[in-house]
Structure formats: C-alpha cells, structure tokens
CSV table of C-alpha atoms and ligand atoms in Angstrom, one decimal:
chain,number,residue,atom,x,y,z
R,1,MET,CA,43.3,257.6,63.9
R,2,SER,CA,45.0,254.4,62.5
R,3,LYS,CA,48.7,254.6,61.8
R,4,LEU,CA,50.5,252.7,59.1
R,5,ILE,CA,54.2,252.2,59.5
R,6,ILE,CA,55.8,251.5,56.1
R,7,ASN,CA,59.1,250.4,54.7
R,8,ILE,CA,60.3,248.8,57.9
R,9,LYS,CA,63.7,247.4,57.2
R,10,GLU,CA,63.2,244.6,59.8
R,11,LEU,CA,60.2,244.0,62.0
R,12,ALA,CA,61.7,242.0,64.8
R,13,GLN,CA,60.4,239.7,67.6
R,14,ILE,CA,57.3,238.4,65.8
R,15,ARG,CA,55.6,235.8,68.0
R,16,ASP,CA,52.5,233.7,67.9
R,17,VAL,CA,49.6,234.8,70.2
R,18,LYS,CA,50.0,231.5,72.1
R,19,THR,CA,53.7,232.2,73.0
R,20,SER,CA,53.7,233.5,76.6
R,21,PHE,CA,57.4,233.0,77.0
R,22,VAL,CA,60.2,231.4,75.0
R,23,SER,CA,62.3,228.3,76.0
R,24,ALA,CA,66.1,228.3,76.3
R,25,SER,CA,66.5,227.1,72.7
R,26,GLN,CA,63.9,229.5,71.4
R,27,MET,CA,65.9,232.3,73.0
R,28,ASN,CA,68.5,231.8,70.2
R,29,GLU,CA,66.2,233.4,67.6
R,30,ILE,CA,64.4,236.7,67.0
R,31,PRO,CA,61.8,235.9,64.3
R,32,SER,CA,61.5,238.8,61.9
R,33,LEU,CA,60.2,240.0,58.6
R,34,LYS,CA,62.2,242.2,56.2
R,35,ASN,CA,60.7,245.1,54.3
R,36,ALA,CA,57.5,245.1,56.3
R,37,PHE,CA,54.5,247.2,57.2
R,38,LEU,CA,52.7,247.4,60.6
R,39,LEU,CA,49.2,248.8,61.1
R,40,ILE,CA,48.1,250.3,64.5
R,41,GLU,CA,44.5,250.7,65.3
R,42,ASN,CA,43.2,252.1,68.6
R,43,GLY,CA,46.6,251.6,70.2
R,44,PHE,CA,47.0,248.0,69.3
R,45,ILE,CA,48.9,246.1,66.6
R,46,SER,CA,46.1,245.1,64.2
R,47,ASP,CA,48.2,243.8,61.3
R,48,PHE,CA,51.6,243.5,59.8
R,49,GLY,CA,53.2,241.8,56.9
R,50,LYS,CA,55.4,242.2,53.8
R,51,MET,CA,55.3,245.6,52.0
R,52,SER,CA,53.9,243.8,49.0
R,53,ASN,CA,50.7,243.1,51.0
R,54,ILE,CA,50.2,246.6,52.4
R,55,PRO,CA,46.6,247.5,53.2
R,56,LYS,CA,45.1,249.9,50.7
R,57,GLY,CA,42.2,252.3,50.3
R,58,LYS,CA,41.9,253.7,53.8
R,59,HIS,CA,43.0,256.9,55.5
R,60,PHE,CA,46.0,256.2,57.7
R,61,GLU,CA,48.6,258.4,59.2
R,62,ILE,CA,51.8,257.2,57.6
R,63,ILE,CA,55.1,256.7,59.4
R,64,ASP,CA,58.0,255.9,57.0
R,65,ALA,CA,60.5,253.7,58.8
R,66,SER,CA,62.9,253.3,55.9
R,67,GLY,CA,66.2,251.9,57.1
R,68,ARG,CA,64.8,251.3,60.6
R,69,THR,CA,64.2,248.3,62.7
R,70,ILE,CA,61.1,247.9,64.8
R,71,LEU,CA,61.0,245.9,68.0
R,72,PRO,CA,58.5,245.6,70.9
R,73,THR,CA,59.4,247.9,73.8
R,74,TRP,CA,61.5,246.6,76.7
R,75,CYS,CA,59.7,244.8,79.5
R,76,ASP,CA,61.6,245.5,82.7
R,77,SER,CA,60.2,243.0,85.2
R,78,HIS,CA,62.3,243.8,88.3
R,79,THR,CA,62.8,247.4,89.6
R,80,HIS,CA,62.7,249.5,92.7
R,81,THR,CA,62.0,252.7,90.7
R,82,VAL,CA,60.0,254.5,93.4
R,83,PHE,CA,62.8,255.9,95.7
R,84,THR,CA,64.0,259.3,96.7
R,85,GLY,CA,67.5,260.8,96.9
R,86,SER,CA,70.7,259.1,95.9
R,87,ARG,CA,73.2,256.9,97.7
R,88,SER,CA,76.2,258.2,95.9
R,89,ASP,CA,78.2,258.3,99.1
R,90,GLU,CA,78.0,254.5,99.2
R,91,TYR,CA,79.2,254.4,95.6
R,92,ILE,CA,82.4,256.1,96.8
R,93,ASP,CA,82.7,253.8,99.8
R,94,ARG,CA,82.4,250.8,97.5
R,95,ILE,CA,85.1,252.2,95.2
R,96,LYS,CA,87.2,252.5,98.3
R,97,GLY,CA,86.7,248.8,99.0
R,98,LEU,CA,83.7,248.5,101.4
R,99,SER,CA,81.3,245.6,100.9
R,100,TYR,CA,77.5,245.7,100.6
R,101,GLN,CA,77.2,244.4,104.1
R,102,GLU,CA,79.8,246.8,105.5
R,103,ILE,CA,78.0,249.7,103.9
R,104,ALA,CA,74.7,248.4,105.5
R,105,ASN,CA,76.4,248.1,108.9
R,106,LYS,CA,77.6,251.7,108.6
R,107,GLY,CA,74.0,253.0,108.3
R,108,GLY,CA,73.8,252.9,104.5
R,109,GLY,CA,72.0,250.5,102.3
R,110,ILE,CA,68.3,249.8,102.3
R,111,LEU,CA,67.7,251.4,105.7
R,112,LYS,CA,69.1,254.7,104.4
R,113,SER,CA,66.6,254.6,101.5
R,114,ALA,CA,63.9,253.8,104.0
R,115,ASN,CA,64.8,256.8,106.1
R,116,GLN,CA,64.5,259.0,103.0
R,117,ILE,CA,61.1,257.5,102.0
R,118,GLN,CA,59.8,257.9,105.5
R,119,LYS,CA,60.5,261.7,105.3
R,120,ILE,CA,59.2,262.6,101.9
R,121,SER,CA,55.5,263.4,101.2
R,122,LYS,CA,53.5,261.1,99.0
R,123,ASN,CA,53.1,263.8,96.4
R,124,ASP,CA,56.8,264.6,96.1
R,125,LEU,CA,57.6,260.9,95.9
R,126,PHE,CA,55.0,260.6,93.1
R,127,GLU,CA,56.5,263.5,91.2
R,128,GLU,CA,60.1,262.4,91.5
R,129,SER,CA,59.2,258.8,90.5
R,130,LYS,CA,57.0,259.9,87.6
R,131,LYS,CA,59.8,261.9,86.1
R,132,ARG,CA,62.2,259.0,86.5
R,133,ILE,CA,59.8,256.6,84.8
R,134,TYR,CA,59.2,259.1,82.0
R,135,ASP,CA,62.9,259.1,81.3
R,136,LEU,CA,62.8,255.3,81.1
R,137,ILE,CA,60.0,255.3,78.6
R,138,LYS,CA,62.1,257.5,76.4
R,139,GLN,CA,64.8,254.9,76.7
R,140,GLY,CA,62.4,252.2,75.4
R,141,THR,CA,60.7,250.7,78.5
R,142,GLY,CA,57.1,249.9,77.8
R,143,CYS,CA,56.2,247.7,80.8
R,144,ILE,CA,57.7,247.9,84.3
R,145,GLU,CA,57.4,246.2,87.6
R,146,ILE,CA,57.9,248.4,90.7
R,147,LYS,CA,58.5,247.2,94.2
R,148,SER,CA,57.8,248.8,97.6
R,149,GLY,CA,60.3,247.8,100.3
R,150,TYR,CA,61.9,251.2,101.2
R,151,GLY,CA,59.1,252.0,103.6
R,152,LEU,CA,59.7,249.3,106.3
R,153,ASN,CA,56.8,250.5,108.3
R,154,TYR,CA,53.0,250.4,107.7
R,155,ASN,CA,52.5,254.0,106.6
R,156,SER,CA,55.6,254.2,104.4
R,157,GLU,CA,55.0,250.9,102.7
R,158,LEU,CA,51.4,252.1,102.1
R,159,LYS,CA,52.8,255.4,100.8
R,160,MET,CA,55.0,253.6,98.3
R,161,LEU,CA,52.2,251.3,97.1
R,162,ASN,CA,49.8,254.3,96.7
R,163,VAL,CA,52.5,256.1,94.7
R,164,ILE,CA,52.7,253.0,92.4
R,165,LYS,CA,48.9,253.0,92.1
R,166,ASP,CA,48.9,256.7,91.1
R,167,LEU,CA,51.7,256.1,88.6
R,168,LYS,CA,49.7,253.3,87.0
R,169,GLU,CA,46.9,255.8,86.5
R,170,SER,CA,48.9,258.7,85.2
R,171,LEU,CA,51.5,257.1,83.0
R,172,PRO,CA,50.8,255.5,79.6
R,173,ILE,CA,52.8,252.3,80.2
R,174,GLU,CA,51.9,249.1,82.0
R,175,ILE,CA,53.0,249.0,85.6
R,176,LYS,CA,52.9,246.1,88.0
R,177,SER,CA,53.1,246.6,91.7
R,178,THR,CA,55.0,244.3,94.1
R,179,PHE,CA,54.8,244.4,97.9
R,180,LEU,CA,58.4,244.0,99.3
R,181,GLY,CA,57.7,244.8,102.9
R,182,ALA,CA,60.1,242.0,103.8
R,183,HIS,CA,63.1,243.8,102.2
R,184,ALA,CA,65.1,244.5,105.4
R,185,PHE,CA,64.4,244.9,109.1
R,186,PRO,CA,63.8,248.3,110.6
R,187,LYS,CA,65.8,249.1,113.8
R,188,GLU,CA,62.7,250.1,115.9
R,189,ILE,CA,61.2,246.6,116.4
R,190,SER,CA,62.4,243.0,116.7
R,191,LYS,CA,62.8,240.9,113.5
R,192,SER,CA,60.0,238.6,114.4
R,193,GLU,CA,57.6,241.5,115.3
R,194,TYR,CA,58.4,243.2,112.0
R,195,PHE,CA,57.9,240.0,109.9
R,196,ASP,CA,54.6,239.3,111.8
R,197,LEU,CA,53.5,242.8,110.9
R,198,VAL,CA,54.4,242.3,107.2
R,199,ILE,CA,52.5,239.0,106.8
R,200,ASN,CA,49.6,239.5,109.2
R,201,LYS,CA,48.8,243.2,108.9
R,202,MET,CA,50.4,244.9,105.9
R,203,LEU,CA,49.9,242.1,103.4
R,204,PRO,CA,46.2,241.6,104.2
R,205,ASP,CA,45.4,245.3,104.4
R,206,PHE,CA,47.3,246.2,101.2
R,207,ALA,CA,45.9,243.2,99.3
R,208,THR,CA,42.3,244.2,100.3
R,209,LYS,CA,43.0,247.7,99.1
R,210,SER,CA,44.0,246.1,95.7
R,211,LEU,CA,47.5,247.7,95.9
R,212,VAL,CA,49.4,244.5,95.3
R,213,ASP,CA,50.0,242.5,92.1
R,214,TYR,CA,52.9,240.4,93.5
R,215,VAL,CA,54.7,239.8,96.7
R,216,ASP,CA,58.5,239.7,97.2
R,217,ILE,CA,61.0,239.0,100.0
R,218,PHE,CA,64.8,239.4,100.2
R,219,CYS,CA,65.7,235.7,100.9
R,220,GLU,CA,69.3,236.1,102.0
R,221,LYS,CA,71.6,235.6,105.0
R,222,ASN,CA,71.1,238.4,107.6
R,223,TYR,CA,67.7,239.2,106.0
R,224,PHE,CA,64.9,236.7,105.5
R,225,THR,CA,65.1,232.9,105.6
R,226,ALA,CA,63.7,230.3,103.2
R,227,ASN,CA,61.2,229.5,105.9
R,228,ASP,CA,60.1,233.2,106.0
R,229,THR,CA,59.8,233.1,102.2
R,230,GLU,CA,57.5,230.1,102.3
R,231,GLN,CA,55.3,231.7,104.9
R,232,LEU,CA,55.0,234.8,102.8
R,233,ILE,CA,54.2,233.0,99.6
R,234,LYS,CA,51.6,230.8,101.3
R,235,LYS,CA,49.9,233.8,102.9
R,236,ALA,CA,49.9,235.7,99.6
R,237,LYS,CA,48.2,232.7,97.9
R,238,LYS,CA,45.2,233.2,100.2
R,239,TYR,CA,44.7,236.6,98.5
R,240,ASN,CA,45.5,235.1,95.0
R,241,ILE,CA,48.7,237.1,94.8
R,242,PRO,CA,51.6,235.4,93.1
R,243,ALA,CA,55.2,235.8,94.2
R,244,LYS,CA,58.4,237.1,92.6
R,245,ILE,CA,61.4,236.5,95.0
R,246,HIS,CA,64.8,238.0,95.6
R,247,VAL,CA,67.0,234.9,95.9
R,248,ASN,CA,70.7,233.8,95.7
R,249,GLN,CA,72.2,237.3,95.4
R,250,PHE,CA,75.0,236.6,97.8
R,251,ASN,CA,74.3,233.1,99.2
R,252,SER,CA,72.3,230.1,98.2
R,253,ILE,CA,70.0,229.4,101.3
R,254,GLY,CA,67.2,227.4,99.8
R,255,GLY,CA,65.0,230.1,98.4
R,256,ILE,CA,64.9,228.7,94.9
R,257,LYS,CA,63.5,225.4,96.1
R,258,ILE,CA,60.8,227.0,98.1
R,259,ALA,CA,59.9,229.5,95.3
R,260,VAL,CA,59.7,226.8,92.6
R,261,ARG,CA,57.8,224.4,94.7
R,262,ASN,CA,55.3,227.1,95.6
R,263,LYS,CA,55.0,228.1,92.0
R,264,ALA,CA,56.4,231.6,92.3
R,265,VAL,CA,56.2,233.5,89.0
R,266,SER,CA,59.9,234.4,89.1
R,267,VAL,CA,63.1,234.0,91.1
R,268,ASP,CA,65.3,237.0,90.7
R,269,HIS,CA,69.1,237.7,91.0
R,270,LEU,CA,70.7,234.2,91.0
R,271,GLU,CA,74.3,235.5,91.1
R,272,VAL,CA,75.2,232.5,93.3
R,273,VAL,CA,73.6,229.3,92.1
R,274,ASN,CA,74.6,225.7,93.0
R,275,GLU,CA,73.7,222.3,91.3
R,276,GLN,CA,70.7,221.8,93.6
R,277,ASP,CA,69.3,225.1,92.6
R,278,ILE,CA,69.7,224.2,88.9
R,279,ALA,CA,67.9,220.9,89.5
R,280,GLU,CA,65.1,222.7,91.3
R,281,LEU,CA,64.7,225.3,88.5
R,282,LYS,CA,64.4,222.4,86.0
R,283,LYS,CA,61.5,220.9,87.9
R,284,GLY,CA,59.1,223.9,87.7
R,285,SER,CA,58.0,226.8,85.5
R,286,THR,CA,59.3,229.6,87.7
R,287,MET,CA,61.2,232.1,85.5
R,288,PRO,CA,64.7,233.2,86.6
R,289,VAL,CA,65.2,237.0,86.2
R,290,LEU,CA,68.8,238.0,85.8
R,291,LEU,CA,70.0,241.4,86.8
R,292,PRO,CA,73.5,242.1,85.3
R,293,GLY,CA,73.4,245.8,86.2
R,294,CYS,CA,73.5,244.8,89.8
R,295,SER,CA,76.6,242.7,89.4
R,296,PHE,CA,78.2,245.4,87.4
R,297,PHE,CA,77.5,248.1,89.9
R,298,LEU,CA,78.3,246.1,93.0
R,299,GLY,CA,81.3,244.3,91.5
R,300,ILE,CA,79.8,240.9,92.5
R,301,GLU,CA,79.6,237.7,90.4
R,302,TYR,CA,77.3,237.6,87.4
R,303,ALA,CA,74.5,235.0,87.2
R,304,PRO,CA,75.5,231.9,85.3
R,305,ALA,CA,73.3,232.6,82.3
R,306,LYS,CA,75.1,230.1,79.9
R,307,LYS,CA,74.8,227.4,82.5
R,308,LEU,CA,71.0,228.0,82.8
R,309,LEU,CA,70.7,227.8,79.0
R,310,SER,CA,72.7,224.6,78.7
R,311,ASN,CA,70.3,223.1,81.3
R,312,ASN,CA,67.4,224.2,79.1
R,313,ILE,CA,66.3,226.9,81.6
R,314,PRO,CA,65.1,230.1,80.0
R,315,PHE,CA,65.2,233.5,81.8
R,316,ALA,CA,64.3,237.1,81.7
R,317,ILE,CA,66.7,240.1,81.8
R,318,ALA,CA,65.8,243.1,84.0
R,319,SER,CA,67.4,246.2,85.4
R,320,ASP,CA,66.9,246.1,89.2
R,321,PHE,CA,66.9,249.9,89.0
R,322,ASN,CA,67.4,251.1,92.6
R,323,PRO,CA,69.6,253.6,94.4
R,324,GLY,CA,71.8,251.0,96.1
R,325,SER,CA,72.8,248.2,93.7
R,326,CYS,CA,71.9,249.5,90.2
R,327,PRO,CA,71.2,253.2,89.8
R,328,THR,CA,70.1,252.9,86.1
R,329,GLY,CA,67.0,251.5,84.5
R,330,ASN,CA,68.3,252.0,81.0
R,331,MET,CA,67.5,248.6,79.4
R,332,ASN,CA,69.7,249.4,76.4
R,333,PHE,CA,72.7,249.4,78.7
R,334,ILE,CA,71.5,246.3,80.6
R,335,ILE,CA,71.2,244.4,77.3
R,336,SER,CA,74.7,245.4,76.4
R,337,LEU,CA,75.9,244.1,79.8
R,338,ALA,CA,73.9,240.9,79.3
R,339,CYS,CA,75.8,240.3,76.1
R,340,ASN,CA,79.2,241.4,77.3
R,341,GLN,CA,79.2,239.9,80.8
R,342,LEU,CA,76.6,237.1,80.7
R,343,LYS,CA,78.0,236.1,77.3
R,344,LEU,CA,74.6,236.1,75.7
R,345,THR,CA,74.0,236.7,72.0
R,346,PRO,CA,71.9,239.8,71.2
R,347,GLU,CA,69.0,237.5,70.3
R,348,GLN,CA,69.1,235.8,73.7
R,349,ALA,CA,69.4,239.1,75.6
R,350,ILE,CA,66.5,240.6,73.6
R,351,ASN,CA,64.3,237.6,74.2
R,352,GLY,CA,65.1,238.0,77.9
R,353,ALA,CA,64.2,241.7,77.9
R,354,THR,CA,61.0,241.4,75.9
R,355,ILE,CA,58.8,238.3,75.9
R,356,ASN,CA,60.3,236.6,78.9
R,357,GLY,CA,60.3,239.9,80.8
R,358,ALA,CA,56.7,240.3,80.0
R,359,TYR,CA,56.0,236.8,81.2
R,360,SER,CA,57.8,237.5,84.5
R,361,MET,CA,55.3,240.2,85.3
R,362,GLY,CA,52.2,238.6,83.9
R,363,LEU,CA,52.0,240.8,80.8
R,364,SER,CA,52.8,238.6,77.9
R,365,ASN,CA,49.2,238.6,76.8
R,366,ILE,CA,49.5,242.3,75.9
R,367,SER,CA,53.2,243.0,75.4
R,368,GLY,CA,56.7,241.6,74.8
R,369,SER,CA,56.3,240.7,71.1
R,370,ILE,CA,55.0,241.9,67.7
R,371,THR,CA,51.7,240.0,67.7
R,372,ARG,CA,48.3,241.0,66.4
R,373,GLY,CA,46.1,242.2,69.3
R,374,LYS,CA,49.0,243.2,71.5
R,375,LEU,CA,49.6,246.8,72.5
R,376,ALA,CA,51.4,248.9,69.9
R,377,ASN,CA,54.3,249.5,72.3
R,378,LEU,CA,57.2,249.8,69.8
R,379,LEU,CA,60.8,250.8,69.5
R,380,ILE,CA,61.8,252.4,66.2
R,381,THR,CA,65.6,252.2,66.0
R,382,LYS,CA,67.9,254.6,64.3
R,383,ASN,CA,69.4,253.3,61.0
R,384,ILE,CA,71.2,250.1,62.1
R,385,GLU,CA,72.7,247.3,60.1
R,386,SER,CA,71.5,244.5,62.3
R,387,LEU,CA,70.2,243.9,65.9
R,388,ASN,CA,73.8,243.3,66.9
R,389,GLU,CA,74.4,247.0,66.9
R,390,LEU,CA,72.0,247.7,69.7
R,391,PRO,CA,74.2,246.1,72.4
R,392,TYR,CA,77.4,246.8,70.5
R,393,TYR,CA,77.2,250.6,70.8
R,394,ILE,CA,77.4,250.4,74.6
R,395,GLY,CA,75.8,253.4,76.3
R,396,ASP,CA,74.4,254.8,73.1
R,397,ASN,CA,70.7,254.1,72.9
R,398,LEU,CA,70.1,253.6,69.2
R,399,ILE,CA,66.4,254.4,69.5
R,400,ASP,CA,64.8,257.0,67.3
R,401,LYS,CA,61.2,256.8,68.4
R,402,VAL,CA,59.2,255.1,71.1
R,403,LEU,CA,55.5,254.5,70.6
R,404,ILE,CA,53.3,253.6,73.5
R,405,ARG,CA,49.8,252.4,72.6
R,406,GLY,CA,50.6,253.7,69.2
R,407,ARG,CA,51.5,257.3,70.3
R,408,GLU,CA,54.9,258.7,70.0
R,409,ILE,CA,56.5,259.7,73.3
R,410,LEU,CA,58.1,263.1,73.0
N,1,LIG,O1,67.7,244.0,94.3
N,1,LIG,N1,68.9,243.0,97.2
N,1,LIG,C1,68.0,243.6,97.6
N,1,LIG,N2,67.4,244.7,97.1
N,1,LIG,C2,68.0,245.5,96.1
N,1,LIG,C3,69.0,246.4,96.6
N,1,LIG,C4,68.4,247.3,97.5
N,1,LIG,C5,69.3,248.4,98.0
N,1,LIG,O2,70.5,248.3,98.2
N,1,LIG,O3,68.7,249.5,98.1
N,1,LIG,C6,68.5,244.6,94.9
N,1,LIG,O4,69.7,244.6,94.6
N,2,LIG,FE1,65.9,244.1,93.5
C-alpha cells in the first residue's frame, strides 16, 4: 500500500537525481523543505512537496509527522561488522597505556579476531552478525559496507564473504561486500606466500563466485606496502572490482597516490595526511572516508577534515565498526564525534554520512538523499528544533522511527 507522510516539519537532504556526491562547498548545506509531505509507493520515494500541494483522492496509509524532521537513513560505507566475540581485554590494555602495535605484538589485534572467526561456524557467525546489523538499522543505518579480513586463510575468508552474502539476502537494507584478505599476515605462512594466496587464489575464486563488490588492503607500515596495494587494485580491475583502501591510519606510505592514480572509489582513515597526499587527492575523484570513531577509541589523531575542505576535497563519514578500533556502529554518535572532534558543522557531517557515504559504496543512485525514485529509507526524528540537535545530544539517538523500503523497523 502507498504511504503518505504528512505535516513534516522539515524534509531534509533533498537532492537532484543527478547528484551522486556533494563537493566540499556543497557539504555546507542540507537543502530542505518546511511543512512538507512525502509519498511512498512500492518502497520508493515517489513524490514530495509542500503540504499545500498534497496529493488528493487516493487511498493512502497516513503517517502524521507533525513536529518531526525526516532525513535519508545513514550510509555507513566502512565497517567490519561481521566479527565474533569482543576484544575488551585490549580496551583495558590500551587504557593502561599499550599502543595498537604493542597490543598486536602481544597476540591481540586483528590476529585475535581471526582466531575467533576461524573457530566459529558459518551459521553462528551469520546469526551473531545479523543481530548486530539489526541493531544498527534501528539506530538509523540504511546502507552498509562490510569487509572480510578476519579470516586470513582461504576457508575463513570464504566463510566471512558467504555470511555477508547471506546477510544481503536476509536483511532489508542494502549491503556491499568488500574482500579484505590483505588485512594482516597469518603466522602460519610467510608474508609473500600469504599475499600471493590473496591475489592469485582467493581474489579470483571469490570474484568468480560473485562474493566481492570491492577489494581493500591495509596499506600501513608492518602490514602491506603501496606496491602491494597497486598489485591488488590492478588484479581486481581484471574482474571489474573497484577498490576501497585502508590508508594513512598511522603512517603516510604512499597509498593515497597509488589509490587515486588507480581510480579507487575511496581512501579510508587518513588520520595522518601530508601535503603530497592532499595534492594527490585534489587530482582525482577518489573519495576520502573519515572514521572519527576509530580516533576516539584508539586515542590517535583525528583526520584533518577542515584541511580537506579548505582544499576543496569532499569526504564521507563512516563508523569503521569493528572489535579492535571502534566497537560501535552507531552513526548518530559518529556524527556527534565528527562535529565535536573534526570540527564539522552538522550539515557537513550529515552530508558525509548520507550522500557522500552512499557514493563511497556505489549506492548513491538509490540512497543517500531525498530524491524521487530512490529507496524510501528514512529517518523520522523525535521532535527537534533543528538538525543541530542531532549531534548536540551526544549519545542520545533522537530517532523516533526508521523506515526501510517504506516499512517501519520495529
Ligand atoms: O579499520 N586498520 C585496520 N583495520 C581496522 C582495525 C582492525 C582491528 O583492530 O581489528 C580499522 O581500524
Ligand atoms: Fe577499517
């Protein structure tokens, strides 16, 4: 049945169908309509406008949104949401002063998560992940990218990708799958043997099974080099698979240049960025994805968001939800952090977490804005005075209802 939402106090983030992402200067604005209606047909936004132009004479289910603001759902373009167990012991070690690398050297870090993934059955991993994502949907996430990378051997990476595939089929939101076999090195084989396995066996097999929407690699000192990154991106191109790359989290080692020149869709993290990296970003159309939750949780530097904006470089904001560096996927909190710590205005943060997030996972044709023909994936807020209140009330999700494909998530 069609649904008509009436008396919307503010219908926010209205964008033209041609807008696949917004530029740095366009990030300053959230175009909106006051006192609006929105019509949903077959799960899609079919019309919207001023209340004075409300469609008449048909049978609609009516939702009265008096006093409420409506936004598109959050588009979280960088997560590691398929994992099992927690790493809360590392949290305590970190509070006591150990660094990310010291924790990894002690047997924690990515290898610990890999150990946990290797032991769990596919079905249990699916159930645990499904519940976790369902909680995220209730917090307003309507599109999500999920990476493998805690398998670190053929069977476990395959298990993770198959879980992501099953999640795509059983959850109502849009999910993109990223193969991150090159996330760390397992202890059992040499670094070169493992990397060879990733690019010459896992990637071809998983791509052929249609399990991979994107490839990723942890381009970082002690992990993978810029040269490894280029090899992976080039190999993935043979299968028409674009790249989203972990770069510049702790060190700038040339990954941005390689990613931009090879037309990666996104470069993610960017806590440590130098002038050459900025110059490279200006040359291409690769979208930076900033992850303030990771800086907050690890206590590392925040990405220089204002510097990117002053260089006319737009970006997306995502959660990086994972058990090691950001154990939350709550985008409401991430947007608050983006405002508080990256010093973004709510408009800039919301653009980063909607349309530019959608672009960073190839979904801006169907999500990320209020546009006729896009999915009716909507947030109906509680009674708020302005969008400023969303990040202002830190830790308090001011969402009343979430609609996915026009259906309320209960
Ligand atoms: O994006 N930096 C690499 N990968 C994750 C962290 C993984 C982990 O510690 O489990 C990240 O922060
Ligand atoms: Fe990550």
